[in-house]
Coordinates of C-alpha atoms in Angstrom, one line a residue:
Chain W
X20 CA 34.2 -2.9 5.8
X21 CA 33.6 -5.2 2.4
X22 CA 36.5 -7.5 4.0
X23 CA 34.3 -8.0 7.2
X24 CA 32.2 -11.3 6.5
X25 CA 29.0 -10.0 5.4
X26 CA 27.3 -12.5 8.3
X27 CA 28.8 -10.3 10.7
X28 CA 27.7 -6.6 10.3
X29 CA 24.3 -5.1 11.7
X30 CA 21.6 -4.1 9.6
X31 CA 23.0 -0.6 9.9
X32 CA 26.1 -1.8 8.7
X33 CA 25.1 -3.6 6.0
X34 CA 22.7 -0.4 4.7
X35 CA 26.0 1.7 4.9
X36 CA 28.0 -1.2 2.9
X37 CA 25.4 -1.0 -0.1
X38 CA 25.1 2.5 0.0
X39 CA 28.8 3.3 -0.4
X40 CA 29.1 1.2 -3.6
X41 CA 29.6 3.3 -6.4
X42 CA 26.4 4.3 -8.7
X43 CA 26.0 3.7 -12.0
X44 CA 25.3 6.9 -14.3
X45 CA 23.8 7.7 -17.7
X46 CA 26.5 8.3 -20.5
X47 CA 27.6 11.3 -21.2
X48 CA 26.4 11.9 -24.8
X49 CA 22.9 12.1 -23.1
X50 CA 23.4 15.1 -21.8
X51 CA 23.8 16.5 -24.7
X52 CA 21.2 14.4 -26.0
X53 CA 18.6 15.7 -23.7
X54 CA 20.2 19.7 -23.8
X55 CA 20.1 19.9 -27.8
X56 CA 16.8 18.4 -28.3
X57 CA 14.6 20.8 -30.0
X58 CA 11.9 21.5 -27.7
X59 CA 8.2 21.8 -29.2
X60 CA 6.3 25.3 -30.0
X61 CA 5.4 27.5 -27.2
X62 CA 1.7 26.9 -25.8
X63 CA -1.1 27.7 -28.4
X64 CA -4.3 29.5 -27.2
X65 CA -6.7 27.7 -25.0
X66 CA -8.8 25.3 -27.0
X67 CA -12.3 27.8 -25.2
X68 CA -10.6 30.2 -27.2
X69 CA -11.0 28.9 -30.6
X70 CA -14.0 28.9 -31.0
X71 CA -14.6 32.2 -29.6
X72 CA -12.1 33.7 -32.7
X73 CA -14.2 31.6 -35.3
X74 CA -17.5 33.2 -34.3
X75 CA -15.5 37.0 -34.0
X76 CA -14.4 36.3 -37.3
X77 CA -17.4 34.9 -38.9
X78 CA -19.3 38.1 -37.7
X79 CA -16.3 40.5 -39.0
X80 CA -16.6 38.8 -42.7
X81 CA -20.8 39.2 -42.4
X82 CA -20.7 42.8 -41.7
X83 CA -18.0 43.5 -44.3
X84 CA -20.1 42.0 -46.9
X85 CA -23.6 43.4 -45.7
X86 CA -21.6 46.8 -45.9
X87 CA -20.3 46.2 -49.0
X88 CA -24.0 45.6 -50.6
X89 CA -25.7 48.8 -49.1
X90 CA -22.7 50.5 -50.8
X91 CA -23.4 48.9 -53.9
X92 CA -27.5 49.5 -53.5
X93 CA -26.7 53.0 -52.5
X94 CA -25.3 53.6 -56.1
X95 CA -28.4 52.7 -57.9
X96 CA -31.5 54.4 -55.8
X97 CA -30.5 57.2 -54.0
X98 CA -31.2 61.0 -56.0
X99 CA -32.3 58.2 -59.2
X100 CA -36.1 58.2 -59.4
X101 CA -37.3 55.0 -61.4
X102 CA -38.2 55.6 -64.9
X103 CA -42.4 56.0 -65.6
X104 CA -44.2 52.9 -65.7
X105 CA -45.2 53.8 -68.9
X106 CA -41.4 53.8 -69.8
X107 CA -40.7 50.2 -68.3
X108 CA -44.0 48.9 -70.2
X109 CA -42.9 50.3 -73.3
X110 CA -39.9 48.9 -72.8
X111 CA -41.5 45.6 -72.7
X112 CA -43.0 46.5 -76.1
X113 CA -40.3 47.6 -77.7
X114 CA -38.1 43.8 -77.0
X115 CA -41.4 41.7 -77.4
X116 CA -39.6 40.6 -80.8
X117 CA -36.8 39.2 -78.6
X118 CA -38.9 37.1 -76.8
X119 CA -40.9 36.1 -80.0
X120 CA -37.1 34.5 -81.3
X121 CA -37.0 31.8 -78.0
X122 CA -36.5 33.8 -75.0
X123 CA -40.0 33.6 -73.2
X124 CA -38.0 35.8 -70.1
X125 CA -35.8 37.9 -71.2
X126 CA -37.0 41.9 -70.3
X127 CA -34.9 44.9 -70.9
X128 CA -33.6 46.4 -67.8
X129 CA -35.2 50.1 -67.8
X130 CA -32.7 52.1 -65.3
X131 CA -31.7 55.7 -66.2
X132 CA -28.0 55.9 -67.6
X133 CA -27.4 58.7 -65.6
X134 CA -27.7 60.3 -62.2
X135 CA -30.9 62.7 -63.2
X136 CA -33.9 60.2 -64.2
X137 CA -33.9 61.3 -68.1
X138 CA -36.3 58.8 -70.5
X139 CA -34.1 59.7 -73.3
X140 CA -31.9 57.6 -72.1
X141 CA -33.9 54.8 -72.0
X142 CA -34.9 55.9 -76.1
X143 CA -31.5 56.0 -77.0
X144 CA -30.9 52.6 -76.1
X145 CA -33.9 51.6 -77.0
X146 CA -32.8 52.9 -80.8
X147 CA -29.7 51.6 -80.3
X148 CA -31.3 48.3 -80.1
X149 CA -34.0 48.8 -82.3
X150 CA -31.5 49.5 -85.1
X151 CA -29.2 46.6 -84.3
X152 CA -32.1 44.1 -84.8
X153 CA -32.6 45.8 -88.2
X154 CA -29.0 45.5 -88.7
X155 CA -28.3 49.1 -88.6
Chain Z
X27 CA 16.4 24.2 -6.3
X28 CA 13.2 27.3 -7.1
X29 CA 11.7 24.6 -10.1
X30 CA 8.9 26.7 -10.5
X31 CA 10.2 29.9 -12.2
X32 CA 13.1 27.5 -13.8
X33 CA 10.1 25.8 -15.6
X34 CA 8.1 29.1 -16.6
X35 CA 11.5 30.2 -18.5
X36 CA 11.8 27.0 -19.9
X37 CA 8.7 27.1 -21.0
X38 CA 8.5 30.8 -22.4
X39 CA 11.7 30.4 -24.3
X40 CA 10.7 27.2 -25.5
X41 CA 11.1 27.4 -29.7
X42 CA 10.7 24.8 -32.5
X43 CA 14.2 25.9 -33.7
X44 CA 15.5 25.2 -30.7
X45 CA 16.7 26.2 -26.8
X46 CA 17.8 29.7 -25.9
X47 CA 20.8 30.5 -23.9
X48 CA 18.8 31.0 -20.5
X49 CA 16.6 28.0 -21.1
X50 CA 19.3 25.6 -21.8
X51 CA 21.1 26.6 -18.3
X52 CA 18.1 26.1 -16.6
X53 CA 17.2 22.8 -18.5
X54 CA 21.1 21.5 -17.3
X55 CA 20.6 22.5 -14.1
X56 CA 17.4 20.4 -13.9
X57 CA 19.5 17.8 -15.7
X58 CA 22.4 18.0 -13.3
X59 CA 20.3 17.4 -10.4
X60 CA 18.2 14.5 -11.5
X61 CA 19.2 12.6 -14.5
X62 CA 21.4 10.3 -12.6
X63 CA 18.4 9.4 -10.1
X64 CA 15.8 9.0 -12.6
X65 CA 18.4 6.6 -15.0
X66 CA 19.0 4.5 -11.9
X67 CA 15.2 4.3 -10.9
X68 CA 15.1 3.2 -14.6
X69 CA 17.2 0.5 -14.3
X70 CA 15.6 -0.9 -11.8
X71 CA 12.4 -1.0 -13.9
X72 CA 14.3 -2.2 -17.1
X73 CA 17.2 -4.6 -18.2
X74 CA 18.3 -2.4 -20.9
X75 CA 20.6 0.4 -20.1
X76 CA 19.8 1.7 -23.2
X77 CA 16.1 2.0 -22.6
X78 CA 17.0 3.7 -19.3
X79 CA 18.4 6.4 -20.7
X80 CA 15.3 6.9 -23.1
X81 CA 13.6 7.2 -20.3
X82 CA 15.5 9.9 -18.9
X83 CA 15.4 11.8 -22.1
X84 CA 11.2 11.3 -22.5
X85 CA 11.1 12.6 -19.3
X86 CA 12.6 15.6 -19.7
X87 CA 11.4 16.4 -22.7
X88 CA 7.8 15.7 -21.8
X89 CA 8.2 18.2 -19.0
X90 CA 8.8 20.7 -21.6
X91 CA 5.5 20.1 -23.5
X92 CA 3.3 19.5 -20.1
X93 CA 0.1 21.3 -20.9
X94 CA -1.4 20.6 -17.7
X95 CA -2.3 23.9 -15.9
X96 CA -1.1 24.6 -12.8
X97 CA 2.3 24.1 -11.1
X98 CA 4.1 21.2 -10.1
X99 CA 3.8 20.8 -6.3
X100 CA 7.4 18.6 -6.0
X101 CA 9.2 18.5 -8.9
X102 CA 11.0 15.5 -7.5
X103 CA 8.8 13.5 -7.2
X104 CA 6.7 14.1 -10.2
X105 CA 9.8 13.3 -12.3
X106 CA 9.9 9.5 -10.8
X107 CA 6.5 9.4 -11.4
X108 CA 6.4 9.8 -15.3
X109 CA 9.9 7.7 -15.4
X110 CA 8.0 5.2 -13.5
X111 CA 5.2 5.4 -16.0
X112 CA 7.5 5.0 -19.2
X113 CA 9.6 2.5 -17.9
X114 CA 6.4 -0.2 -16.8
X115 CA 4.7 1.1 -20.4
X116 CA 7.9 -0.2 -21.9
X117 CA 8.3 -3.1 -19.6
X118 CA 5.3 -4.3 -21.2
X119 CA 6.3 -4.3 -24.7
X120 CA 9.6 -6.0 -24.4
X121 CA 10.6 -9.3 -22.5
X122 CA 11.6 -8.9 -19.3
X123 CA 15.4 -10.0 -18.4
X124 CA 16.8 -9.3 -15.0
X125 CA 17.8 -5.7 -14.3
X126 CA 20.0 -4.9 -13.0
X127 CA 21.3 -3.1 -9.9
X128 CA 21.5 0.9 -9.3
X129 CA 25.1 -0.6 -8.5
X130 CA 27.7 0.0 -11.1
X131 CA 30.2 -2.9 -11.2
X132 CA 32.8 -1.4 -13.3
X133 CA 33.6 1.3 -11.0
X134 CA 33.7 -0.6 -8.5
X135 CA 36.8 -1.5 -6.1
X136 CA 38.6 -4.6 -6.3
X137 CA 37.5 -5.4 -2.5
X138 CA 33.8 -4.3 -3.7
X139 CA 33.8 -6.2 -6.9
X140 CA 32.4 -9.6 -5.5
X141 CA 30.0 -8.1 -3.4
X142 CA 28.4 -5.8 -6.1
X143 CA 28.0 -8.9 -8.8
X144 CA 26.6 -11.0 -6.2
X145 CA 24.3 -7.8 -5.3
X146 CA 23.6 -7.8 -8.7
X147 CA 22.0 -11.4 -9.2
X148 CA 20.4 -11.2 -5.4
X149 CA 18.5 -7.6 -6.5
X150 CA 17.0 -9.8 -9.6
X151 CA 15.5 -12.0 -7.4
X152 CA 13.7 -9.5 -5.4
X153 CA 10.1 -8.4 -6.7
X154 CA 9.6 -5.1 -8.4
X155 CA 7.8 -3.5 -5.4
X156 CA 10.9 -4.5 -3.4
X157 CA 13.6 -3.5 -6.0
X158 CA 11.7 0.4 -6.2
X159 CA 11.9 1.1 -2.7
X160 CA 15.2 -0.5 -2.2
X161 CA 16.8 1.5 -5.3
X162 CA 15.1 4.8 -4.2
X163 CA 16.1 4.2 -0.2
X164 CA 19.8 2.9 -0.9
X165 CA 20.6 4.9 -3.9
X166 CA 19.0 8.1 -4.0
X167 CA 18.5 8.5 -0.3
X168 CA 14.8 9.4 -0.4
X169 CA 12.6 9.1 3.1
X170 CA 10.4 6.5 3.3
X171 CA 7.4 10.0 2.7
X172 CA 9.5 10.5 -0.4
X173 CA 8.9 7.0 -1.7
X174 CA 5.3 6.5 -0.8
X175 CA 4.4 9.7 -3.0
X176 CA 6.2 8.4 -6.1
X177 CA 4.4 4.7 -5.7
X178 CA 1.3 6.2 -4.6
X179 CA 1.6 3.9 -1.3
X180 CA 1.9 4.6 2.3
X181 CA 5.1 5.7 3.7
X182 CA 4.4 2.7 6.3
X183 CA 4.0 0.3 3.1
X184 CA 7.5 1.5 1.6
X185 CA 9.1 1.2 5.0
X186 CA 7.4 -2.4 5.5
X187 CA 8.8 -3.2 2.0
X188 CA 12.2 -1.9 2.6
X189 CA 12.5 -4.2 5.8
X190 CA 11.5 -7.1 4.0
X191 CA 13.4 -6.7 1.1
X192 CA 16.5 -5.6 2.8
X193 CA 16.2 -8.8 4.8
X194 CA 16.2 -10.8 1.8
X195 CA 19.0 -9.4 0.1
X196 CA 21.2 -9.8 3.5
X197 CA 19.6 -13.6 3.2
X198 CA 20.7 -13.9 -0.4
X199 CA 23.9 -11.9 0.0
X200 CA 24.7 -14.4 2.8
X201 CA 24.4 -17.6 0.5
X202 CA 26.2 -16.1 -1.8
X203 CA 29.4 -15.6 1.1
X204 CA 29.2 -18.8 2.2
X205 CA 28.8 -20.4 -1.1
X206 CA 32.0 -18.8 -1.6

């Protein structure tokens, strides 16, 4: 047909003259190209979801550490009666020297050393003390 | 071809390090089947035969990382979409030079060699809208449904176009004969 003068064919003929040329076509190599391409990471969660683990999370990490200070409160006050108020003020007392050097604040601590609430205790360190600031 | 479950395996076996066995068949076989069409849709679009073939490859490889949700309703024509969308997003960045035809010269016959050079500078003179639906009609062998879906037009606007521009190419294509 391309030998027929171009002038001559139908518009039928001339749609079937273009249509049979040949067709161009990518090169080869992008194939392979396009085939070895690493592809990206499989989906990631739903961005609704983020938030949601944050919150989960946040919660998890509060009740761990509200856990972990009854634990550490239940260590002190359970079965361990506070020492006597006269004890504590004696206590006072006792260190009033320390705050007469510069330290308007400082108090001694009066807990029991041990599980059964025992004022000895409390003397013994308060000896302990007593003699260290005569330099015993 | 079923695209749909082809693109949920493509999609679950989908790895930073790479394509599995089964994902790379299925990623050919979509290859196969529409990288020539979408390269000579490109060319239409673009002078650069270079930049057609990038085209191809973003669009394959952006259909891998689609996040949209949901399926793809016609694979077909969602492909000519995108390459339509890279190509005139390119288009803009570079200058323009005359594209060329879906026609390639080389392989051409000796008997079919005139015709498809003077095809060649008759298809540069026709608009864009006209060189789309004649590339898509001629070459590919899409309906006139087909091609109204990819340009977002009515099919009666593509087949209007088609006329017109088939018209002028048999004008142009004429000169060129009698210039001859």
């Amino acid at each position: 047909m391309p030998d027929r003068p171009r002038r001559d064919l139908t518009d039928e003929q001339f749609e079937h003259l273009l249509r049979g040329l040949p067709r161009r076509e990518p090169r080869p190599e992008l194939r392979e190209r396009v085939l070895s391409h690493q592809l990206p990471p499989a989906r990631r969660p739903h961005l609704v979801f983020r938030p949601a683990f944050g919150v989960a999370a946040l919660a998890l990490l509060l009740l761990a550490d509200l856990a972990a200070m009854r634990s550490q409160d239940s260590g002190y006050s359970p079965g361990r009666a506070a020492p006597p108020a006269a004890v504590t003020a004696q206590a006072d007392d006792d260190t009033s020297w320390l705050r007469e050097l510069g330290f308007p604040r400082l108090r001694l601590a009066a807990l029991p050393a041990s599980d059964q609430p025992n004022p000895d205790s409390y003397l013994a360190l308060r000896n302990r003390l007593l003699q260290g600031a005569n330099g015993g | 071809m079923e695209t749909s479950g082809v693109l949920h395996r493509l999609r679950a076996q989908a790895r930073p390090q790479g394509v599995g066995e089964e994902a790379r068949a299925d990623l050919a076989s979509l290859y196969d089947a529409y990288a020539g069409p979408l390269y000579r849709y490109g060319l239409t679009l673009l002078s650069d035969p270079d930049q057609a073939e990038d085209i191809v490859q973003d669009v394959f490889l952006g259909l891998l990382r689609r996040q949209a949700p949901g399926p793809i309703d016609d694979l077909r024509a969602y492909l000519f979409r995108a390459a339509r969308n890279a190509a005139l997003h390119a288009r803009r960045r570079e200058d323009r030079q005359p594209p060329p035809s879906w026609v390639s010269v080389e392989a051409c016959t000796p008997s079919q060699r005139d015709l498809a050079l003077d095809l060649q500078k008759a298809f540069a003179q026709l608009p864009l809208a006209q060189r789309e639906v004649v590339s898509l009609k001629l070459a590919e062998d899409l309906t006139f449904r087909e091609i109204a879906q990819i340009l977002h037009i009515s099919a009666n606007t593509a087949a209007s176009r088609y006329r017109l521009a088939l018209s002028r190419l048999r004008q142009l294509l004429k000169g060129s004969a009698d210039d001859a």
